[in-house]
XYZ file of N, CA and C in Angstrom:
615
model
N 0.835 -1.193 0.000
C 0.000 0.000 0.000
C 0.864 1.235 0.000
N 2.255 1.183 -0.869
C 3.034 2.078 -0.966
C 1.873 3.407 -1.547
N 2.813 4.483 -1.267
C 1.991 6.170 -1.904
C 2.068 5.997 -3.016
N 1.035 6.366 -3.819
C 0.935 6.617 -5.501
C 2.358 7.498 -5.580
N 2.848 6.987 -6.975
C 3.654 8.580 -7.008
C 2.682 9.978 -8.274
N 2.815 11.043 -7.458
C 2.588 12.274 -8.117
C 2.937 12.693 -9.280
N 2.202 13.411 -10.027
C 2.367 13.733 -11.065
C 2.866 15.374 -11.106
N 4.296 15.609 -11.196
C 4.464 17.020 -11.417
C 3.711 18.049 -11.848
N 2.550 17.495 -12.693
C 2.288 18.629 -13.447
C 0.453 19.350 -12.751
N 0.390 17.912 -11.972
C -0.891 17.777 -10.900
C -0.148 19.252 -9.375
N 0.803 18.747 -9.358
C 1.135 19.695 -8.311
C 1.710 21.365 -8.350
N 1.112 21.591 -9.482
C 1.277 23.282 -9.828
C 2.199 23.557 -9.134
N 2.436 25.072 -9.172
C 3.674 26.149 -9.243
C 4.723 25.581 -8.215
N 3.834 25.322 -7.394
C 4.502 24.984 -5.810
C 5.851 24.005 -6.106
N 5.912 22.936 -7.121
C 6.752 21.964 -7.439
C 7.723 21.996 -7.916
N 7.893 23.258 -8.580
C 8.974 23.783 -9.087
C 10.355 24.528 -7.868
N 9.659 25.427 -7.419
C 10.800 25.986 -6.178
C 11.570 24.583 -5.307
N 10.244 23.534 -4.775
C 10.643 21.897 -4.249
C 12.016 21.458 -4.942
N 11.373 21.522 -6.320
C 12.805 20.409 -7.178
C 13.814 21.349 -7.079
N 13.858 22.606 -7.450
C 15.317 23.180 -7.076
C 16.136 23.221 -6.176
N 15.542 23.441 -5.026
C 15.913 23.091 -3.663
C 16.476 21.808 -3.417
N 15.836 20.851 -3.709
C 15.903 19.807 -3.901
C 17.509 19.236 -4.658
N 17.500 19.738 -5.995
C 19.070 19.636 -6.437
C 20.207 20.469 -5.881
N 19.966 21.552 -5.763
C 20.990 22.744 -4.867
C 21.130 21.518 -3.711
N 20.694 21.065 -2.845
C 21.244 20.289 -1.124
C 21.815 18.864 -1.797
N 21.115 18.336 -2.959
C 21.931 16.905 -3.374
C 23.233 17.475 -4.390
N 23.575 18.335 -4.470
C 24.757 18.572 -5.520
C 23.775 18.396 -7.025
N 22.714 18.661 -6.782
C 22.007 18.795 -8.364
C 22.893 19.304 -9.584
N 22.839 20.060 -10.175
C 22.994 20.790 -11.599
C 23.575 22.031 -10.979
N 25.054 22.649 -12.041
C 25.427 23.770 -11.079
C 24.879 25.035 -11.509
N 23.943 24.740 -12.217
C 23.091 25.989 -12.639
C 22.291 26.422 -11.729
N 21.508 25.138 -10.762
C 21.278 25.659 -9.448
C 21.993 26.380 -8.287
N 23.126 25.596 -8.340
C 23.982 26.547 -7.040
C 24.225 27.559 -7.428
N 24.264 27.931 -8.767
C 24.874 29.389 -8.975
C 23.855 30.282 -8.670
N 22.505 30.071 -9.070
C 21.666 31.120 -8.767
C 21.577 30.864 -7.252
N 21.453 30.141 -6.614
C 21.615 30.348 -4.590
C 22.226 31.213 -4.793
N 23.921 31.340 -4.818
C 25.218 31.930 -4.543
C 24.766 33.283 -5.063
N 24.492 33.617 -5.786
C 24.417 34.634 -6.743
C 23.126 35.351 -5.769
N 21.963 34.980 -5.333
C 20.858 35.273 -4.485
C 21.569 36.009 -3.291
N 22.247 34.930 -2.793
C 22.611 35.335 -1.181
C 23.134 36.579 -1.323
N 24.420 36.508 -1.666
C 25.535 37.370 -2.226
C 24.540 38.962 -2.310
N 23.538 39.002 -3.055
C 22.444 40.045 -3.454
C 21.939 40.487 -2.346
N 21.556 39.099 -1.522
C 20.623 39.373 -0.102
C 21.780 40.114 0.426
N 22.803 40.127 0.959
C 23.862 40.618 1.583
C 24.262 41.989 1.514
N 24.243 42.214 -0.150
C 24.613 43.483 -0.154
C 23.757 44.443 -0.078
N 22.126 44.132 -0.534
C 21.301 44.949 0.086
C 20.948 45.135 1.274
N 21.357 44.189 2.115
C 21.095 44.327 3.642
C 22.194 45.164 4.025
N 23.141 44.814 3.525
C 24.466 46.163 3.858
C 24.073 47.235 3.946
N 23.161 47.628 2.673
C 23.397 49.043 2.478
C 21.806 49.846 3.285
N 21.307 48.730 3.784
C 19.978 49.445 4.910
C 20.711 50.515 5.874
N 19.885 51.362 6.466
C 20.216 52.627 7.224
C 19.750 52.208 8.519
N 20.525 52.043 9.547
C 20.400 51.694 11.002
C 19.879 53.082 11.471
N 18.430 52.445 12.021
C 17.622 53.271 12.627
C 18.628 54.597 13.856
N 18.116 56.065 13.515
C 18.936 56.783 14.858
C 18.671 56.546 16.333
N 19.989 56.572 17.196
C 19.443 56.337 18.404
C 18.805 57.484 19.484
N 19.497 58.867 18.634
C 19.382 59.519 19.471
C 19.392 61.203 18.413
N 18.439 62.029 18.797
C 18.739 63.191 17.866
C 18.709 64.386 18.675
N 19.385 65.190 18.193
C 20.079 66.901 19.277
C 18.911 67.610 18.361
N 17.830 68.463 19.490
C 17.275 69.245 18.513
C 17.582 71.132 19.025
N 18.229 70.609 20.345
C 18.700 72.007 20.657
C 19.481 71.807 21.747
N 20.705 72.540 22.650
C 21.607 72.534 23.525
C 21.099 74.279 24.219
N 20.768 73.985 25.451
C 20.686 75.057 26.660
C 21.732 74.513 27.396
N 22.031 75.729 27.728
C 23.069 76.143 28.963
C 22.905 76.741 30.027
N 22.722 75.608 31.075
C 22.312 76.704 32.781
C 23.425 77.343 33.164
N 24.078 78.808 33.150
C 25.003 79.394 33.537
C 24.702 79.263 35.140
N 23.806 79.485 35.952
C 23.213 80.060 37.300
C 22.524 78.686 37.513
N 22.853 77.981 38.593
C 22.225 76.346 38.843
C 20.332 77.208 39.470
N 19.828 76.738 38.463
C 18.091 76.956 38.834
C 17.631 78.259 38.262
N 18.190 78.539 37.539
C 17.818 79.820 37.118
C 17.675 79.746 35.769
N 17.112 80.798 34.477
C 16.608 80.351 33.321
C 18.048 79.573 32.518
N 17.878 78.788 31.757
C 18.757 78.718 30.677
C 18.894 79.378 29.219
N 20.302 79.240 28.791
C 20.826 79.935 27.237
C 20.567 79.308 26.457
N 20.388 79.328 25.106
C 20.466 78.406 23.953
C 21.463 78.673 23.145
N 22.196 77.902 22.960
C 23.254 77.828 22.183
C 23.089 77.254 20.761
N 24.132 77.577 20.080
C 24.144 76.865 18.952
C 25.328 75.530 18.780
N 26.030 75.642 19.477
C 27.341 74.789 20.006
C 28.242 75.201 21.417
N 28.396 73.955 22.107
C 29.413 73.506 22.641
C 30.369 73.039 23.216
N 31.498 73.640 24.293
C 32.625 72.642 23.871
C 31.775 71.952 25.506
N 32.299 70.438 24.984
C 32.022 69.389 26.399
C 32.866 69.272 26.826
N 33.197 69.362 28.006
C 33.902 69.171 29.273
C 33.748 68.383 30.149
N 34.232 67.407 30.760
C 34.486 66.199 31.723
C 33.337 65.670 32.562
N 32.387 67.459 32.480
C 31.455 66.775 33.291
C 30.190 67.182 32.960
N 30.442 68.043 31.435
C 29.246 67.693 30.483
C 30.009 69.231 29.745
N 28.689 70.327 29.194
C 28.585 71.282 28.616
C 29.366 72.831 29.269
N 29.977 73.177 28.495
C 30.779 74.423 29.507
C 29.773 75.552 30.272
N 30.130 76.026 31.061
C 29.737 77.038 31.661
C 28.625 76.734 32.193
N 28.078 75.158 31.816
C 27.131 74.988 33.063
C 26.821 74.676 34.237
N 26.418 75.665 35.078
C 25.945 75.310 36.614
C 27.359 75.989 36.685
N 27.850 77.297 35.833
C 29.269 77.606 36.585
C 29.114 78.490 37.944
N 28.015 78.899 38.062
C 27.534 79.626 39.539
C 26.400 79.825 39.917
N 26.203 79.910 41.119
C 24.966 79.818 41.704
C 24.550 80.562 43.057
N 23.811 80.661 43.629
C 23.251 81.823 44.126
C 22.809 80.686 45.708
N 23.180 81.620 46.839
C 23.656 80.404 48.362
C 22.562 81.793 49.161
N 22.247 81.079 49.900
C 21.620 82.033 51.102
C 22.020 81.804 52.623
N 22.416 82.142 53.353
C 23.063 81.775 54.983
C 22.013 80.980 55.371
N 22.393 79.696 55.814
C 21.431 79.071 56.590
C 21.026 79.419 57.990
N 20.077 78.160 58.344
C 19.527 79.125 59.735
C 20.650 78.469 60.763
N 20.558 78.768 62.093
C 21.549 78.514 63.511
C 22.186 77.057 63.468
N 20.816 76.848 63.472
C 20.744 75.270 64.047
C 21.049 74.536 63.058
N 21.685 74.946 61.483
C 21.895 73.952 61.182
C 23.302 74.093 60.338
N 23.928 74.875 60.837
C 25.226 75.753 60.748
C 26.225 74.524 61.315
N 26.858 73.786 60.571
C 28.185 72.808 60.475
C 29.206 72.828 59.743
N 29.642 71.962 59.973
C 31.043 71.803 59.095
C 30.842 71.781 57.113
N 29.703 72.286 56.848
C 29.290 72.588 55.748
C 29.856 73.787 55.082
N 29.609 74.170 56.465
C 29.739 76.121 55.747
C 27.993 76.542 55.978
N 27.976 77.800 56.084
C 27.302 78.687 56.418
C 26.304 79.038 55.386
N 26.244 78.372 54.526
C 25.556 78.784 53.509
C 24.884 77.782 52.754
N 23.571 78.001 52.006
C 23.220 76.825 50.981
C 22.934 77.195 50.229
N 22.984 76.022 48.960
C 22.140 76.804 47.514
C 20.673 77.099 47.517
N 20.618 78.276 47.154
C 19.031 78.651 46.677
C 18.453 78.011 45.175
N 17.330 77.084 45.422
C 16.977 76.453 43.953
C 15.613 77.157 43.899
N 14.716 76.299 42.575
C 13.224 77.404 42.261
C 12.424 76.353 43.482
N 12.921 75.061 44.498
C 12.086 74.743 45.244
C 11.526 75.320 45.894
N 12.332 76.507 46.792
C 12.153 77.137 47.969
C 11.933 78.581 47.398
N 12.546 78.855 46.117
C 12.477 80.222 45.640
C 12.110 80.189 43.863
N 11.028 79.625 43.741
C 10.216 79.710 42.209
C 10.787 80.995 41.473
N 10.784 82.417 42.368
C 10.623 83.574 41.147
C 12.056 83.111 41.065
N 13.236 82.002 40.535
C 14.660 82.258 39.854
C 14.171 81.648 39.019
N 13.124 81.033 38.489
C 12.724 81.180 36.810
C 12.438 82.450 35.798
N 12.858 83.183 36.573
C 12.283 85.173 35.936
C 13.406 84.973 35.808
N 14.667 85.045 36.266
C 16.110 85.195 36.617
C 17.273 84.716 34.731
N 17.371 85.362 34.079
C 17.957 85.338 33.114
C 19.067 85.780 32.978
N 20.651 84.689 33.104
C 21.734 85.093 32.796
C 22.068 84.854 31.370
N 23.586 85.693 30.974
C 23.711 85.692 29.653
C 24.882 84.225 29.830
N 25.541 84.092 28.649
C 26.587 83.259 28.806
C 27.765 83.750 29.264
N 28.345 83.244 30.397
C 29.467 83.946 30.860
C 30.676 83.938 29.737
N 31.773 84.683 30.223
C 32.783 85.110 29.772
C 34.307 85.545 30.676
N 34.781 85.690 30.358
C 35.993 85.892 31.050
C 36.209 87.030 31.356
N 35.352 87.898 31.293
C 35.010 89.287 32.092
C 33.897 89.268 32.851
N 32.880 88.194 33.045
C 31.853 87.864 33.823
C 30.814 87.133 32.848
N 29.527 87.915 34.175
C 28.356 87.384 33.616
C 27.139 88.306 33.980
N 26.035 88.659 33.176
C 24.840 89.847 33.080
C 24.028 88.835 33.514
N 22.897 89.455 34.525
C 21.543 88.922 34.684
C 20.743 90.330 33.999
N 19.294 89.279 33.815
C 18.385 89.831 33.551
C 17.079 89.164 34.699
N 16.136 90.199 35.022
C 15.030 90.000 35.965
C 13.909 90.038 35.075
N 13.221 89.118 34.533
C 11.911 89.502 33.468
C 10.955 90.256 34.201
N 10.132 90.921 34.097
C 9.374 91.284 34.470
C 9.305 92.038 36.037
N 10.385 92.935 35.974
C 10.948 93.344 37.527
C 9.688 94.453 37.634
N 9.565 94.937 38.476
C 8.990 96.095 38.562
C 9.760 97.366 38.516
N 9.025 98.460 38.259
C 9.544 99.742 37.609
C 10.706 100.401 38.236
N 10.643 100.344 39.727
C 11.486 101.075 40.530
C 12.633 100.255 40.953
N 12.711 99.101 40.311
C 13.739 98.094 40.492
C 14.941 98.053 39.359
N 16.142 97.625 39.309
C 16.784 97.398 38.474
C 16.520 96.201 37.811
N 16.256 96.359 36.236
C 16.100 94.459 35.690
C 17.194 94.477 34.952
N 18.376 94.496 35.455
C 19.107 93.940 34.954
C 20.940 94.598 35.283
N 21.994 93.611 35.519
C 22.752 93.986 36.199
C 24.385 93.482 35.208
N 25.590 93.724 35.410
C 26.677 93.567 35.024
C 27.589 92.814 36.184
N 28.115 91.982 36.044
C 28.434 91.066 37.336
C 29.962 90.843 36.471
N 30.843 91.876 36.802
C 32.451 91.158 36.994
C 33.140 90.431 37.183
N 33.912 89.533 37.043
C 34.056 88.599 37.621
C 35.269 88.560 37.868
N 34.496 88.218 39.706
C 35.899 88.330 41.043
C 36.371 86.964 40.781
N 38.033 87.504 40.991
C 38.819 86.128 41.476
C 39.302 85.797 42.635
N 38.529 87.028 43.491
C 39.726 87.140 44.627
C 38.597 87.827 46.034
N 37.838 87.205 45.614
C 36.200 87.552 46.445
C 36.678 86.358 47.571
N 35.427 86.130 48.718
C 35.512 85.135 49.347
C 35.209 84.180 49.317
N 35.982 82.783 49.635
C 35.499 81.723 49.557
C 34.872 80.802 50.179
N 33.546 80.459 49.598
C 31.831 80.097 50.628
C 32.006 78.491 49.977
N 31.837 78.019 51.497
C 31.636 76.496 50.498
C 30.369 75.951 51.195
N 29.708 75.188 49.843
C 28.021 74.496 49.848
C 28.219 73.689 50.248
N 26.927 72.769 50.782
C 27.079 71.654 50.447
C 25.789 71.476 48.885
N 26.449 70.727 47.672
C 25.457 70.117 46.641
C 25.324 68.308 46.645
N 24.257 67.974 46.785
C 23.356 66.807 46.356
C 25.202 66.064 47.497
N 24.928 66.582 48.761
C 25.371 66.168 49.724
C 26.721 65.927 49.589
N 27.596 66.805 48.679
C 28.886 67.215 48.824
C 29.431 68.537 48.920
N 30.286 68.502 48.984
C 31.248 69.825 49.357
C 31.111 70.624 47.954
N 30.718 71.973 47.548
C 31.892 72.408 46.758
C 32.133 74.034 47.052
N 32.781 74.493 46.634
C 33.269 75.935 46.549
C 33.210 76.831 45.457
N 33.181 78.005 46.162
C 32.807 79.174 45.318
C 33.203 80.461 45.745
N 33.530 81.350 44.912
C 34.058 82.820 45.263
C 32.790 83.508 45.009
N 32.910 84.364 45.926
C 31.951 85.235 46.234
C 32.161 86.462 44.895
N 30.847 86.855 44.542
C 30.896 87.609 43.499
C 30.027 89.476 43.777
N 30.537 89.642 45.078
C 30.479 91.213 45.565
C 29.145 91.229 45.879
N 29.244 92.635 47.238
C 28.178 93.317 46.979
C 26.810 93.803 46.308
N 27.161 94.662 45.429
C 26.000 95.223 44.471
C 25.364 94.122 43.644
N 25.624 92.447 43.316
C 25.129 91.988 42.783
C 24.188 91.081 43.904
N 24.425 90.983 45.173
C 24.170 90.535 46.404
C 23.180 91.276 46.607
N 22.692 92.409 46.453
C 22.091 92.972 46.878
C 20.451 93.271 45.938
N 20.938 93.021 44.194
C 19.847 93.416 43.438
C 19.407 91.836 44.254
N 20.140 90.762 43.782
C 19.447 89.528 44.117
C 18.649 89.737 45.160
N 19.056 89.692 46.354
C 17.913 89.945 47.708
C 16.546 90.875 47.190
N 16.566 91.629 46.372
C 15.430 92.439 46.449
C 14.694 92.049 45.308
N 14.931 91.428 44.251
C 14.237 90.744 43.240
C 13.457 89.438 43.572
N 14.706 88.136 44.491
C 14.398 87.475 44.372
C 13.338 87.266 45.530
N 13.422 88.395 46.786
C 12.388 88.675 47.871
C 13.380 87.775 48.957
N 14.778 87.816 48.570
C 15.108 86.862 49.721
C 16.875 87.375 50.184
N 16.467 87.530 51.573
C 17.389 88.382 52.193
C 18.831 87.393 51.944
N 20.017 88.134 52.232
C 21.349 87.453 52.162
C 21.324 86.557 51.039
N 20.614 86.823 50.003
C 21.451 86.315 48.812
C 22.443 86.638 48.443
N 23.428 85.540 47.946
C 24.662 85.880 47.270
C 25.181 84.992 46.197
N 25.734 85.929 44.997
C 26.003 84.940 44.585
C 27.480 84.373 43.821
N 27.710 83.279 43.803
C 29.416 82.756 43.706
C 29.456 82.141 42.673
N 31.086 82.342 42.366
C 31.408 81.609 40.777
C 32.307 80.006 41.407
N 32.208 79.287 40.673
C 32.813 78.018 40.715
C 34.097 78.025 40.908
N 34.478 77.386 41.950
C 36.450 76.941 42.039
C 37.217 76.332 40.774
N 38.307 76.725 40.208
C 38.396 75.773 39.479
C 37.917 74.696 38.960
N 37.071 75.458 37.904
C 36.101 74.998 37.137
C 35.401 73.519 37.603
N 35.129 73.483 39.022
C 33.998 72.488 39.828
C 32.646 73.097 39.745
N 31.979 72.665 38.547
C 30.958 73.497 38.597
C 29.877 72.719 39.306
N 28.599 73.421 39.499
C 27.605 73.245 40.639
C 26.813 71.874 40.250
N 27.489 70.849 39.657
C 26.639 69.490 39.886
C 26.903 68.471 40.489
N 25.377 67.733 40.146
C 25.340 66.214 40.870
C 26.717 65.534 40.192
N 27.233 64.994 41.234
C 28.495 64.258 40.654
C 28.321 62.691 39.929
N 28.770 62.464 39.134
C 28.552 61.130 38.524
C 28.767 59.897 39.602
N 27.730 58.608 39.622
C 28.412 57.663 40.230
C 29.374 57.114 39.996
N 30.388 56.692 41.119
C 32.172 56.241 40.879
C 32.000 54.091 40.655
């Protein structure tokens, strides 16, 4: 009760791709292997030349000069060790209260948690002669907007950030002072970065 055998011509299109296959794996006819070889070879190089999806696209670069305060937009630049230059290169500390005055230092950073209006707060990109704020929307009898020099030789206040140490030179008077009255908050001050330790979270080691 062996199987009938089939009639090729009973088993339409389908029978044809079978028998080729079929000779290509037994060493058939080398007219078959050549078209495999010749296939693959094709498959290969068009798969080469596909475009690997992007992983990642830049549609713009800001720069926080002032940690919490507005950012710049740039058009480029240079990265530095611990990201984009001049960012978080200074930031603005207020004296803490009695009781919690340690081996920190005397002072902490002011962010928009505790003090929202430093989203009005618009610096330019610093420079090696300083850095300009702007106050959006100050009121009339106020100054909106100031020229900030930059001290090298001011005093040195050290924070604590995201529960480390860092340091900063104090950046005078008259800019100490618009701050307090803009930002509504007494003993503001504000400092430029130590050798270029600027005001961030530090990477995990």
């Amino acid at each position: 009760s062996g199987a009938s055998p089939v009639n090729p011509a009973t088993r339409g299109d389908t029978s044809i791709p079978m028998l080729r296959r079929s000779n290509v794996l037994k060493g058939g006819p080398p007219g078959g292997s050549s078209c495999l070889t010749a296939g693959v070879a094709l498959y290969v190089i068009r798969r080469g030349k596909r475009r690997e999806p992007a992983l990642a696209r830049i549609d713009g670069l800001i720069v926080y000069p002032i940690k919490s305060a507005a950012g710049v937009q740039v058009d480029h630049s240079e990265v530095t060790w611990k990201g984009l230059k001049h960012d978080r290169s200074y930031c603005i500390v207020v004296p803490v209260e009695e009781s919690q005055q340690g081996a920190r230092g005397e002072y902490r950073v002011l962010t928009q948690r505790t003090a929202p209006q430093m989203s009005r707060l618009h610096p330019s990109l610093p420079n090696s002669g300083g850095i300009s704020l702007i106050f959006a929307n100050a009121d009339d009898d106020l100054s909106s907007s100031i020229r900030v020099p930059l001290q090298r030789e001011g005093e040195r206040i050290t924070v604590a950030v995201w529960g480390e140490e860092a340091r900063g030179i104090d950046q005078g008077d008259g800019v100490a002072e618009w701050l307090s009255r803009h930002l509504e908050v007494p003993g503001a001050r504000l400092i430029k970065s130590v050798d270029k330790e600027e005001f961030l979270r530090s990477a995990p080691s």
